Coordinates of C-alpha atoms and ligand atoms in Angstrom, one line a residue:
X300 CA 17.7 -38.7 -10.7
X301 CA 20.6 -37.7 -12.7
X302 CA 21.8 -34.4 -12.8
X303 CA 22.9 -32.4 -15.8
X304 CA 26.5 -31.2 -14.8
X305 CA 25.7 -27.8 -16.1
X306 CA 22.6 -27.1 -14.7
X307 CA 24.1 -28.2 -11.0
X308 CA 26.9 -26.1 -11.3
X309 CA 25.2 -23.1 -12.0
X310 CA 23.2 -24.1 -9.2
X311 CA 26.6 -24.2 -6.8
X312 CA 27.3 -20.7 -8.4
X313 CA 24.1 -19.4 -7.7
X314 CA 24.7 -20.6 -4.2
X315 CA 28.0 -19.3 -3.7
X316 CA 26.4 -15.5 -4.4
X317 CA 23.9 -16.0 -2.4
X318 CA 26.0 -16.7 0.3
X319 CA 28.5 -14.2 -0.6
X320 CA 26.3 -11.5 1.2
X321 CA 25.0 -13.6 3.9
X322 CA 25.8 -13.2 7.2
X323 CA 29.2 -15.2 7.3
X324 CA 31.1 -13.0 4.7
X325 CA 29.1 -9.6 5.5
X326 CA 27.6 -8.9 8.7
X327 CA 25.5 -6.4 7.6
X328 CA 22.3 -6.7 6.5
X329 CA 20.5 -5.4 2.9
X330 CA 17.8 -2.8 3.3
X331 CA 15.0 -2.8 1.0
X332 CA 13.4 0.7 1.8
X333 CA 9.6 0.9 0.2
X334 CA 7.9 4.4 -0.3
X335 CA 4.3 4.5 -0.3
X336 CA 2.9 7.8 -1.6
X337 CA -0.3 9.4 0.4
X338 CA -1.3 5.5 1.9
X339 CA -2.8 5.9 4.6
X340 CA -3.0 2.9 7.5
X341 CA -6.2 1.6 6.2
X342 CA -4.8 -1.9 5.2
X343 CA -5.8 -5.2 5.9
X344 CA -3.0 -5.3 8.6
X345 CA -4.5 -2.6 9.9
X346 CA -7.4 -4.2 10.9
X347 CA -9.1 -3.4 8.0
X348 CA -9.8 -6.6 6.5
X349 CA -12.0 -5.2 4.0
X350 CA -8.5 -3.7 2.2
X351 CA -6.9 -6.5 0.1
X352 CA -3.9 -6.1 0.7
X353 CA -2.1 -9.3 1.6
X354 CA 1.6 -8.5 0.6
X355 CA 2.1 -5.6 3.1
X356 CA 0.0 -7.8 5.1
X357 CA 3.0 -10.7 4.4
X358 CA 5.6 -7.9 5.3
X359 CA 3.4 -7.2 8.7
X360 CA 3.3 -10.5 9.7
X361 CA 7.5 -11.1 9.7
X362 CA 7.8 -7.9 11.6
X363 CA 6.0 -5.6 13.3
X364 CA 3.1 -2.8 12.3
X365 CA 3.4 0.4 14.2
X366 CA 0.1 2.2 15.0
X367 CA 0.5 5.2 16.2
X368 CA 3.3 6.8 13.4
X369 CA 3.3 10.1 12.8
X370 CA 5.0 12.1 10.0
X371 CA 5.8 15.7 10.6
X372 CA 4.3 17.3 7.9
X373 CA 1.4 15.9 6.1
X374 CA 2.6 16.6 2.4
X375 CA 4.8 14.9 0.1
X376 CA 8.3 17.0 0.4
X377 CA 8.5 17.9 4.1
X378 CA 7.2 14.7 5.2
X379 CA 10.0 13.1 2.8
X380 CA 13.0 15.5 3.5
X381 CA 12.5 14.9 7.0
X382 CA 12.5 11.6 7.2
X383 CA 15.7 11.1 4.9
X384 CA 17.3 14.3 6.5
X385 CA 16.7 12.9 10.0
X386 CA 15.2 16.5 10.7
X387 CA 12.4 18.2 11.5
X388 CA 10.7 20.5 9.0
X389 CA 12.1 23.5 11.3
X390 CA 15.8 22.2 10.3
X391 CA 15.4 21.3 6.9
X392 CA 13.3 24.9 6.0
X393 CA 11.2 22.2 3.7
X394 CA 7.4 23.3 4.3
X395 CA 6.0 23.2 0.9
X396 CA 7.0 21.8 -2.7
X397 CA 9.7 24.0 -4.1
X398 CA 12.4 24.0 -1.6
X399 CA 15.1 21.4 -1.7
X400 CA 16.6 20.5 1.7
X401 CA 20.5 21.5 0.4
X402 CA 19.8 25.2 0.9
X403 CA 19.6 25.2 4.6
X404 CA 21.4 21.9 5.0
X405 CA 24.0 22.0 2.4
X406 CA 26.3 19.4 3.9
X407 CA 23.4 17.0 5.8
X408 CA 24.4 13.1 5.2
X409 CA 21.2 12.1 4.6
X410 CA 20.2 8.2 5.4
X411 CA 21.1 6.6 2.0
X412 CA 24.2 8.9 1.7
X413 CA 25.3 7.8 5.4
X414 CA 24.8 3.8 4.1
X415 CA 26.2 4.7 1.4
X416 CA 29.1 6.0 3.6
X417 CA 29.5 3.2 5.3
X418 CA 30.0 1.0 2.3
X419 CA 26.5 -0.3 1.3
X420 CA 25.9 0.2 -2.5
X421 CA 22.8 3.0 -2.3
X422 CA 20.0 2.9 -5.3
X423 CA 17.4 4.9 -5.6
X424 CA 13.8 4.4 -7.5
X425 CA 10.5 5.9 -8.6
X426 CA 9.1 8.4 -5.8
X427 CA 11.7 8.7 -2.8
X428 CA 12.1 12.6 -2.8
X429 CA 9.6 14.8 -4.1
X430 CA 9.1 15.5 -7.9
X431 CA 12.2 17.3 -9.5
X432 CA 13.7 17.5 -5.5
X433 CA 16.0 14.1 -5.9
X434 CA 19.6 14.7 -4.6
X435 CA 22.5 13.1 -5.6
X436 CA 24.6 12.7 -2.7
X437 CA 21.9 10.7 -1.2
X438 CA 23.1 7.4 -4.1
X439 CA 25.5 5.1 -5.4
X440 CA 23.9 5.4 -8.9
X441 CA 22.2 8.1 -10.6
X442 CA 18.0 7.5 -9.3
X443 CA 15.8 6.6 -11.9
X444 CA 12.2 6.2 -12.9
X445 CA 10.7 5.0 -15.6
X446 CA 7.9 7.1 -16.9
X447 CA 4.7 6.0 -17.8
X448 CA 1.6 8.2 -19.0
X449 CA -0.6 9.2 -16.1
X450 CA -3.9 7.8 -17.9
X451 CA -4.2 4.4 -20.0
X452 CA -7.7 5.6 -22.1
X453 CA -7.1 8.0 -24.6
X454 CA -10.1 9.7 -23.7
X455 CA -8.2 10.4 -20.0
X456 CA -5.0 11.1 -21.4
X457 CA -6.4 14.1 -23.6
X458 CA -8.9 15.7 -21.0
X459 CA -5.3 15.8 -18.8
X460 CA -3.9 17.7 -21.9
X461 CA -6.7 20.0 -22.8
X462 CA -6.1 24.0 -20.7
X463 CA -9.1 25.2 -18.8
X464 CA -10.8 27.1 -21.7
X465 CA -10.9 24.1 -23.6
X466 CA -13.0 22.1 -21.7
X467 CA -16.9 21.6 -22.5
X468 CA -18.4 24.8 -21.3
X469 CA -21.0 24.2 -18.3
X470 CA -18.6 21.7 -17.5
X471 CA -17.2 22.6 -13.6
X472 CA -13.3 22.2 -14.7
X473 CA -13.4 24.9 -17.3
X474 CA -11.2 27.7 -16.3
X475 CA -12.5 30.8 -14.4
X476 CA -13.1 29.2 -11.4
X477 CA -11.7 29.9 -8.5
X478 CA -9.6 27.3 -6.1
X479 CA -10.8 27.7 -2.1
X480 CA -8.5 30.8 -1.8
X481 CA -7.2 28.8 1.8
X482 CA -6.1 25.7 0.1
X483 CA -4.7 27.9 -3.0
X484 CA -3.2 30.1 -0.4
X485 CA -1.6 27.9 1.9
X486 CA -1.4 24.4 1.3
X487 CA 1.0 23.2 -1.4
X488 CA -0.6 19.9 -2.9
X489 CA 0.0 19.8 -6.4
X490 CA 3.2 20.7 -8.9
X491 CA 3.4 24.3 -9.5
X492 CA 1.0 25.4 -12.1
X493 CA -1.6 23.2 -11.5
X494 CA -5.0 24.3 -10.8
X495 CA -9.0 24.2 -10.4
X496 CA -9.6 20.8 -12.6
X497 CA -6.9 21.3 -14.7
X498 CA -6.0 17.8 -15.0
X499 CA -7.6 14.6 -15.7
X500 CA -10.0 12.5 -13.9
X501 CA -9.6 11.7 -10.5
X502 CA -9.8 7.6 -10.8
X503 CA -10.2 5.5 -14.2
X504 CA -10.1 1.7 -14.3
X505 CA -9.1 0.1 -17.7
X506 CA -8.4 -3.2 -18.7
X507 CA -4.8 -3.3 -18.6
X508 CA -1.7 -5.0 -17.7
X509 CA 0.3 -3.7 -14.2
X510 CA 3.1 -2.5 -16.2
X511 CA 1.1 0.0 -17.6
X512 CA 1.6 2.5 -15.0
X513 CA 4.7 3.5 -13.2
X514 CA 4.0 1.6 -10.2
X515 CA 4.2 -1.8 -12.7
X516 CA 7.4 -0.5 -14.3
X517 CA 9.0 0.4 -10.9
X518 CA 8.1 -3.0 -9.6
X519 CA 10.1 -4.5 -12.7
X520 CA 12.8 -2.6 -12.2
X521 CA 13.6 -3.1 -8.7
X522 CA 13.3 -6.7 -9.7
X523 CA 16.2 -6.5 -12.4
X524 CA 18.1 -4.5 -10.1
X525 CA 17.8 -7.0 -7.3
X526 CA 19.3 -9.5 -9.6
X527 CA 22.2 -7.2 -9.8
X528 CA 22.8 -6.1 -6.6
X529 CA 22.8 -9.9 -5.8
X530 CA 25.8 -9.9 -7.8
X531 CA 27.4 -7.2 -5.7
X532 CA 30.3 -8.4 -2.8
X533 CA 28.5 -5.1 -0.8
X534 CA 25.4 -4.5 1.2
X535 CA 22.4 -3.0 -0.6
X536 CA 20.4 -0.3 0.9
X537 CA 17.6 -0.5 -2.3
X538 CA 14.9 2.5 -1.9
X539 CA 11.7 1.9 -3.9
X540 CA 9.4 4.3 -4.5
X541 CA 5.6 3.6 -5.2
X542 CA 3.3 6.3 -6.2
X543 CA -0.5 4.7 -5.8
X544 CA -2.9 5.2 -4.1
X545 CA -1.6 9.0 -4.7
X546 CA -3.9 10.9 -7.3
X547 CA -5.2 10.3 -9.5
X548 CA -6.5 6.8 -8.2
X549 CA -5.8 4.9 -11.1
X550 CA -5.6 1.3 -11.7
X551 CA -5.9 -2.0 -13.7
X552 CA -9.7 -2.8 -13.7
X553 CA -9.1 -6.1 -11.3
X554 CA -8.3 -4.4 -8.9
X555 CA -11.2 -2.8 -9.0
X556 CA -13.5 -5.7 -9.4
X557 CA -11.8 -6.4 -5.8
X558 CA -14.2 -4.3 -4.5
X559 CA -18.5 -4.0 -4.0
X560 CA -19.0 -0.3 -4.4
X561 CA -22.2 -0.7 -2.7
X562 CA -20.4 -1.8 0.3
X563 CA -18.4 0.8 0.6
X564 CA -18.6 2.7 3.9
X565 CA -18.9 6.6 3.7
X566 CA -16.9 8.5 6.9
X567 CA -19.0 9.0 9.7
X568 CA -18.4 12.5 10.5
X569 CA -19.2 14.6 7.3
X570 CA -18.4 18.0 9.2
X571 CA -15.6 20.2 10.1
X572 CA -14.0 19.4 14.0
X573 CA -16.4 21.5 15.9
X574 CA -15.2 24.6 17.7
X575 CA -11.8 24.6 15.4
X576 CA -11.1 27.3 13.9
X577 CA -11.7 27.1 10.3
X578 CA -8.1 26.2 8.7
X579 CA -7.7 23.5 10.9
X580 CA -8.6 21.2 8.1
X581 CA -9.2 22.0 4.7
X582 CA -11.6 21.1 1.9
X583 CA -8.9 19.8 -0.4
X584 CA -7.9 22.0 -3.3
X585 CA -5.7 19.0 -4.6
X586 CA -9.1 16.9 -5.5
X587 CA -10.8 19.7 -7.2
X588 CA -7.4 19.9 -9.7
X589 CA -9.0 17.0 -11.3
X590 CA -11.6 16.9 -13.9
X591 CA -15.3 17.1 -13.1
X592 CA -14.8 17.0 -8.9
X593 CA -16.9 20.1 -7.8
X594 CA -15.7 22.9 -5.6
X595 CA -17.7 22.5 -3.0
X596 CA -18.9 19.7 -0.8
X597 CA -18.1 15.9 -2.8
X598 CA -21.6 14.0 -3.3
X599 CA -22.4 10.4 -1.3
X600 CA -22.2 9.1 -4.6
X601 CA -18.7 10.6 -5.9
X602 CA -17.1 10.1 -2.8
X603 CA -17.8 6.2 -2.7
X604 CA -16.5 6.2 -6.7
X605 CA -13.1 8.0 -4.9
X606 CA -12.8 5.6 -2.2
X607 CA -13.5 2.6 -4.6
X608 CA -10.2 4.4 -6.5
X609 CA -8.4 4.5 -3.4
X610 CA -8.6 1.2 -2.7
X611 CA -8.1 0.1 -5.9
X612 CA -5.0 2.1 -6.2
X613 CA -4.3 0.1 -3.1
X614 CA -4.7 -3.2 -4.3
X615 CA -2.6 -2.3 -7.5
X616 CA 0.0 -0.7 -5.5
X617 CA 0.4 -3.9 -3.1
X618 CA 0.5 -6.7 -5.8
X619 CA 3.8 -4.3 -7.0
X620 CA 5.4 -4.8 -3.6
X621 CA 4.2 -8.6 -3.3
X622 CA 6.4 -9.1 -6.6
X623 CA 9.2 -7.3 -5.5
X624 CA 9.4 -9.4 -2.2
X625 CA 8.9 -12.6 -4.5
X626 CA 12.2 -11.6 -5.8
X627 CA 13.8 -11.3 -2.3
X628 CA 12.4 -14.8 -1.6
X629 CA 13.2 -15.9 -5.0
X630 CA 17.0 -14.8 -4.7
X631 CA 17.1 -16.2 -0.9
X632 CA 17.9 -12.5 0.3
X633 CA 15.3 -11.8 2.5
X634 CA 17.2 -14.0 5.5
X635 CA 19.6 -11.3 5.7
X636 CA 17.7 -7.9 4.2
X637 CA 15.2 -5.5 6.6
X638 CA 12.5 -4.7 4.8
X639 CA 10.8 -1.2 5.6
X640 CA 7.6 0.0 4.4
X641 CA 5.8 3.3 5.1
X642 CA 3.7 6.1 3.8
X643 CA 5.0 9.7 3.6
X644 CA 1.8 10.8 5.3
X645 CA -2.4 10.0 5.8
X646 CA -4.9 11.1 4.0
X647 CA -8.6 12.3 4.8
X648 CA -11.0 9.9 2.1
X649 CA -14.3 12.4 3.2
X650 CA -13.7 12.7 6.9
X651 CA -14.4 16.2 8.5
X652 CA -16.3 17.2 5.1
X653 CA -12.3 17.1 3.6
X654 CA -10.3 15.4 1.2
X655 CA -6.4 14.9 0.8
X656 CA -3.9 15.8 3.3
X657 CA -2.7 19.1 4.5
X658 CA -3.4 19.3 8.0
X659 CA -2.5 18.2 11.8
X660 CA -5.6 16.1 12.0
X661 CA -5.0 12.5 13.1
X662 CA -5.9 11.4 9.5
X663 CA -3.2 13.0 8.1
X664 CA -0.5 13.3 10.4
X665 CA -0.8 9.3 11.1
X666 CA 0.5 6.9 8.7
X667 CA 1.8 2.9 8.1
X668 CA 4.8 1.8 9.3
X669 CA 5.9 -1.7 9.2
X670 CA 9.4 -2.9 9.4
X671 CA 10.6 -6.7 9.1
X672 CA 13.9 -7.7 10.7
X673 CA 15.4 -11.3 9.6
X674 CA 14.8 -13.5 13.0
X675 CA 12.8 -10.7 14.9
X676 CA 11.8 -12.6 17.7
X677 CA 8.7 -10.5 17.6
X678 CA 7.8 -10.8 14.1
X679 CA 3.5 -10.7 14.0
X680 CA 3.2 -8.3 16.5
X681 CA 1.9 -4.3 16.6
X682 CA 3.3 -1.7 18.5
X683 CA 0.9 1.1 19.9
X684 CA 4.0 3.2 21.0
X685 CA 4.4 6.5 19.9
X686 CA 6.9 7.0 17.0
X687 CA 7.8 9.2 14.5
X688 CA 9.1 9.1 10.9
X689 CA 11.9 11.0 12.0
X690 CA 13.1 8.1 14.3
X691 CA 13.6 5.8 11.0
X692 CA 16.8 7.3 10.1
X693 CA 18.3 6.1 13.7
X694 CA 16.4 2.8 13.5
X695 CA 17.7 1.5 10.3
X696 CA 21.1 2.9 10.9
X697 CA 21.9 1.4 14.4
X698 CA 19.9 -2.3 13.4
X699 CA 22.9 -2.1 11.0
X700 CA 25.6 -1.5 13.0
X701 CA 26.1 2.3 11.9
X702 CA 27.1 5.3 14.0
X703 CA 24.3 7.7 14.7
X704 CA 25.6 11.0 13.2
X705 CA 24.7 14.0 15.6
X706 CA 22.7 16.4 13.6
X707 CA 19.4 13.4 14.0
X708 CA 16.7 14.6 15.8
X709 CA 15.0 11.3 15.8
X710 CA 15.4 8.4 17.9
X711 CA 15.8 4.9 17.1
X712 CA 13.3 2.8 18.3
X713 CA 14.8 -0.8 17.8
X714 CA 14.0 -1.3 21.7
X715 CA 10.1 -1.6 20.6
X716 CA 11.4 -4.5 18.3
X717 CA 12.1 -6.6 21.1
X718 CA 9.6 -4.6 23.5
X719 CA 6.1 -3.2 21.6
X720 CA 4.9 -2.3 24.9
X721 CA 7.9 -1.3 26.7
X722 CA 7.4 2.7 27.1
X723 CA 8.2 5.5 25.0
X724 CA 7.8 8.6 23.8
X725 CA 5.4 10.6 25.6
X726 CA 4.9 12.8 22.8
X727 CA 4.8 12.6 18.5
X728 CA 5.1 16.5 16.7
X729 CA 3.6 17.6 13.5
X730 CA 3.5 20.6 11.4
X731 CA 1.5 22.3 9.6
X732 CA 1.9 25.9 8.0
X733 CA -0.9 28.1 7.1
X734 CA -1.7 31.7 6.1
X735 CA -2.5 34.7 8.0
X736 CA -4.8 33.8 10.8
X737 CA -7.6 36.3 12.8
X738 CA -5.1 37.6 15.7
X739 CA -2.9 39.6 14.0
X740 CA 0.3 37.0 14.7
X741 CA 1.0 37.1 10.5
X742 CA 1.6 33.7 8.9
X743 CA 0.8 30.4 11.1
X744 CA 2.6 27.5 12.2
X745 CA 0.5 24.8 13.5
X746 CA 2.7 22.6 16.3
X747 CA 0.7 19.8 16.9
X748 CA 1.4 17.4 19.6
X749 CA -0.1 14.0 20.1
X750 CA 0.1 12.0 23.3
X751 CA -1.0 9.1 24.5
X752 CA -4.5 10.2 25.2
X753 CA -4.7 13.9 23.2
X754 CA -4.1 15.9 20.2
X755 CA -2.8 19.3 21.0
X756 CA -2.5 21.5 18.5
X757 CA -0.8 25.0 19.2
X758 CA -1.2 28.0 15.9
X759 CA 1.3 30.7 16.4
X760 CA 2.6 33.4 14.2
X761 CA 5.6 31.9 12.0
X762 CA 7.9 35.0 13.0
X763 CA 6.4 35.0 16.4
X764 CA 6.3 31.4 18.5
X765 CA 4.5 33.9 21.2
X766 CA 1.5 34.8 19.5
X767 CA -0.7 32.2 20.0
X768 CA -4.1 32.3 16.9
X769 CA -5.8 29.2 18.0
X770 CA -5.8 25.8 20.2
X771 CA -7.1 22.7 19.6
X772 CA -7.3 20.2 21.7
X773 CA -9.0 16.4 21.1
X774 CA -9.6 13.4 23.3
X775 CA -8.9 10.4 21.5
X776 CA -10.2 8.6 24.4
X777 CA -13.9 9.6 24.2
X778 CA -13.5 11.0 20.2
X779 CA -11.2 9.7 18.2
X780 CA -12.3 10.9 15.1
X781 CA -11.2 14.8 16.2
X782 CA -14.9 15.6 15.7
X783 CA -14.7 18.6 19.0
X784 CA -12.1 20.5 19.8
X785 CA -12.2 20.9 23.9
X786 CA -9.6 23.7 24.2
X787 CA -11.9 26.8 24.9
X788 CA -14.4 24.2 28.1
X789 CA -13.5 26.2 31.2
X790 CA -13.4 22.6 32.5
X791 CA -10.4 21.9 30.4
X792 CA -8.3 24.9 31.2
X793 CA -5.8 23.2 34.0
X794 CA -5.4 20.2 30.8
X795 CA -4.5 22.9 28.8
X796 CA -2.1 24.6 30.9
X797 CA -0.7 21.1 31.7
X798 CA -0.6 20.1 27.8
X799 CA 1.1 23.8 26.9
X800 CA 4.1 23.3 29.1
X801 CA 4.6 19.7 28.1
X802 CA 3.9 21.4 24.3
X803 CA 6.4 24.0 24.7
X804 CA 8.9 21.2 25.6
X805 CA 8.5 20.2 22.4
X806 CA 10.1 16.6 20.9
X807 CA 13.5 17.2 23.2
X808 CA 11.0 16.6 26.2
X809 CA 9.1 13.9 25.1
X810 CA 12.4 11.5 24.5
X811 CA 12.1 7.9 25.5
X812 CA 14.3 6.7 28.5
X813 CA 16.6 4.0 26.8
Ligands
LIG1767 CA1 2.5 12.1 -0.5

């Protein structure tokens, strides 16, 4: 074979970047730090092979898929602010969608600003923080996104545009009805000004390519910007942020076609958690934003079109990550880069009568979490250990080589890396806030508490941590589904005492031994 000079010298070049940020020149390794907006861990990898979704499978099977992962609030912004904060939503003072982080924690480092610190080149793209809540310190480079319209049919695009009074009259999303006044009340799920079916349709499948919708053009451009940060003599830490299968569940119509409506499986348990009180989980006010979803209870029918959009949106959003790590392959980085992917929160697809997220519930509060380390010598495996999405800040940091700075209320759990079944935490914490509840104790906080066996969820006035409104309490032994809540069973009332000082020791008690 003879070789054209050219051609092989470029090649030598090629290889001379390549190993330019490989281990012998930089110790440190790249991070590649994947956002996955309102996914919850339904997913081939999972253990639901029925989701196609073989590229976070691919990531899942070079590292390891954590089970039992719990955000610490189940909406977009708190969930988010506390996992790149390192807080808790009671230190960052971010509980719903208009407060940024900086006002309580002016001077935080958050986890890209403390890589970027320590001399890694920090990029940030499509959904990391919350809407209009991104934050500059956190980057190396201004974050971007490209923009894409929300709908690809016209006919979509301009019911998203039409006001309430607009719409067809008889027609459920014209204006003048009410949202549930507890969802409206208390749960911030949508951008400010957004109401009873004032937007679109919830799912629409059109025969179009990927790039289409943002998710195709954030793809692209983590692929260009991989090129460059190849380039770069520095460690990356590149943050890429995918908003499917968030609302509405739009996606290329192949996706779709992945999928046999007519085998789609309804949830189970059509019905509020018995014996809870009634704002333990919520309809889902966010849904009925959309056009033509009715206020109350979603039809059999409807609610298998939603989760054939859910999945879809899926599918859509996984062949975006599957061509971003074909550009780590293809640029021989992924030898020395950790790849992390995870979901800011779960989401309820008809359980409990409910839609969305918003609540304690195990649906919501438990999300994916999969991280690959290059030569993990436990790459393939799951992890059933208790974790949190406030422990990812300390992971990443110390599996490259960073201090931990104090103000982390997380731990890292890189010993579950080489041990999945070593022990640790005895307890993950969630929050929820909610409106006035029946005992007089003013605004709620929900402080829920999952163990190893239970969910136990405490309601207590916001001012007043002593006023208790309501407890829940759920055996995931005999009902995992949180269909009963147990608390008020005279046989359970030593449990609850036991579960309320263990509780009240909050996450500072339920540390792992290291
Ligand atoms: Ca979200």
């Amino acid at each position: 074979m003879k070789l054209i000079p050219g051609l092989f010298a470029a090649a030598l070049l090629i290889g001379a970047q390549v190993s330019s940020i490989s281990a012998e020149d930089s110790p440190k390794p790249n991070i590649l730090f994947i956002a996955v907006d309102d996914l919850r861990p339904e997913l081939g990898c999972y253990g639901q092979r029925y989701i196609k979704s073989p590229n976070i499978d691919r990531i899942a099977r070079a590292g390891m898929v954590f089970e039992r992962a719990y955000c610490q609030q189940a909406v977009c912004s708190p969930s988010r602010s506390s996992l790149m904060t390192g807080t808790r939503p009671d230190t960052t003072k971010v509980w719903d969608l208009k407060t940024h982080f900086r006002a309580a924690l002016p001077n935080v480092v958050t986890l890209g600003q403390h890589f970027k610190n320590h001399g890694y080149f920090v990029q940030g793209m499509g959904k990391i923080y919350h809407g209009n809540y991104d934050d500059a310190p956190t980057w190396s480079v201004p974050w971007k996104t490209p923009r894409t319209p929300r709908y690809a049919l016209p006919a979509n695009a301009k019911l998203d545009r039409l006001q309430p009074e607009e719409r067809p009259v008889g027609d459920a999303s014209r204006g003048g009805a009410r949202r549930n006044a507890a969802d409206a009340g208390t749960a911030p799920d949508g951008p400010t000004g957004s109401g009873k079916n004032s937007r679109g349709p919830a799912f629409e499948s059109a025969e179009v390519p990927d790039n289409t919708y943002q998710d195709g053009k954030v793809a692209e451009l983590a692929i260009e910007t991989l090129g460059d940060l190849n380039q770069r003599k520095s460690p990356f830490f590149l943050a890429v942020g995918f908003v499917k299968p968030h609302l509405p569940f739009v996606a290329p119509k192949k996706y779709w076609d992945l999928y046999d409506p007519q085998e789609i499986r309804l949830a189970p348990n059509k019905f509020r958690p018995k014996d809870a009180p009634d704002y333990a989980v919520l309809p889902g006010g966010e849904l009925r934003n959309y056009h033509g979803i009715p206020e109350d209870s979603i039809s059999d029918d409807l609610a298998r079109q939603l989760k054939h959009g859910y999945y879809a949106a899926i599918s859509y959003m996984d062949a975006q990550v599957g061509r971003v790590l074909d550009e780590l392959d293809r640029l021989h980085l992924r030898t020395n880069t950790i790849v992390i992917l995870w979901g800011d929160h779960g989401w309820k697809l008809g359980e409990h009568d409910a839609w969305c997220k918003h609540s304690n519930s195990e649906n919501d509060a438990n999300a994916p979490l999969l991280i690959s380390v290059p030569g993990m010598k436990s790459a393939g495996r799951h992890s059933k250990a208790l974790v949190e999405f406030v422990d990812i800040y300390p992971t990443l940091a110390e599996l490259a080589g960073l201090p931990l700075p104090g103000h982390l209320e997380g731990v890292s759990f890189r010993p579950l890396l080489e041990n999945p079944d070593r022990a640790w935490k005895t307890a993950a914490f969630s929050q929820y806030p909610r409106g006035a509840g029946r005992s007089g104790a003013g605004q709620l906080m929900g402080y829920s508490m999952r163990t190893d066996r239970h969910r136990f969820t405490v309601w207590v006035g916001r001012d007043d941590h002593s006023k208790v409104d309501a407890i829940e309490l759920y055996d995931h032994q005999t009902d995992p589904q949180e269909n009963q809540n147990l608390a008020k069973r005279p046989e359970n009332a030593a449990l609850v005492e036991k579960l309320m000082a263990q509780w009240k020791q909050g996450w500072r008690g339920a540390l792992p031994l290291r």
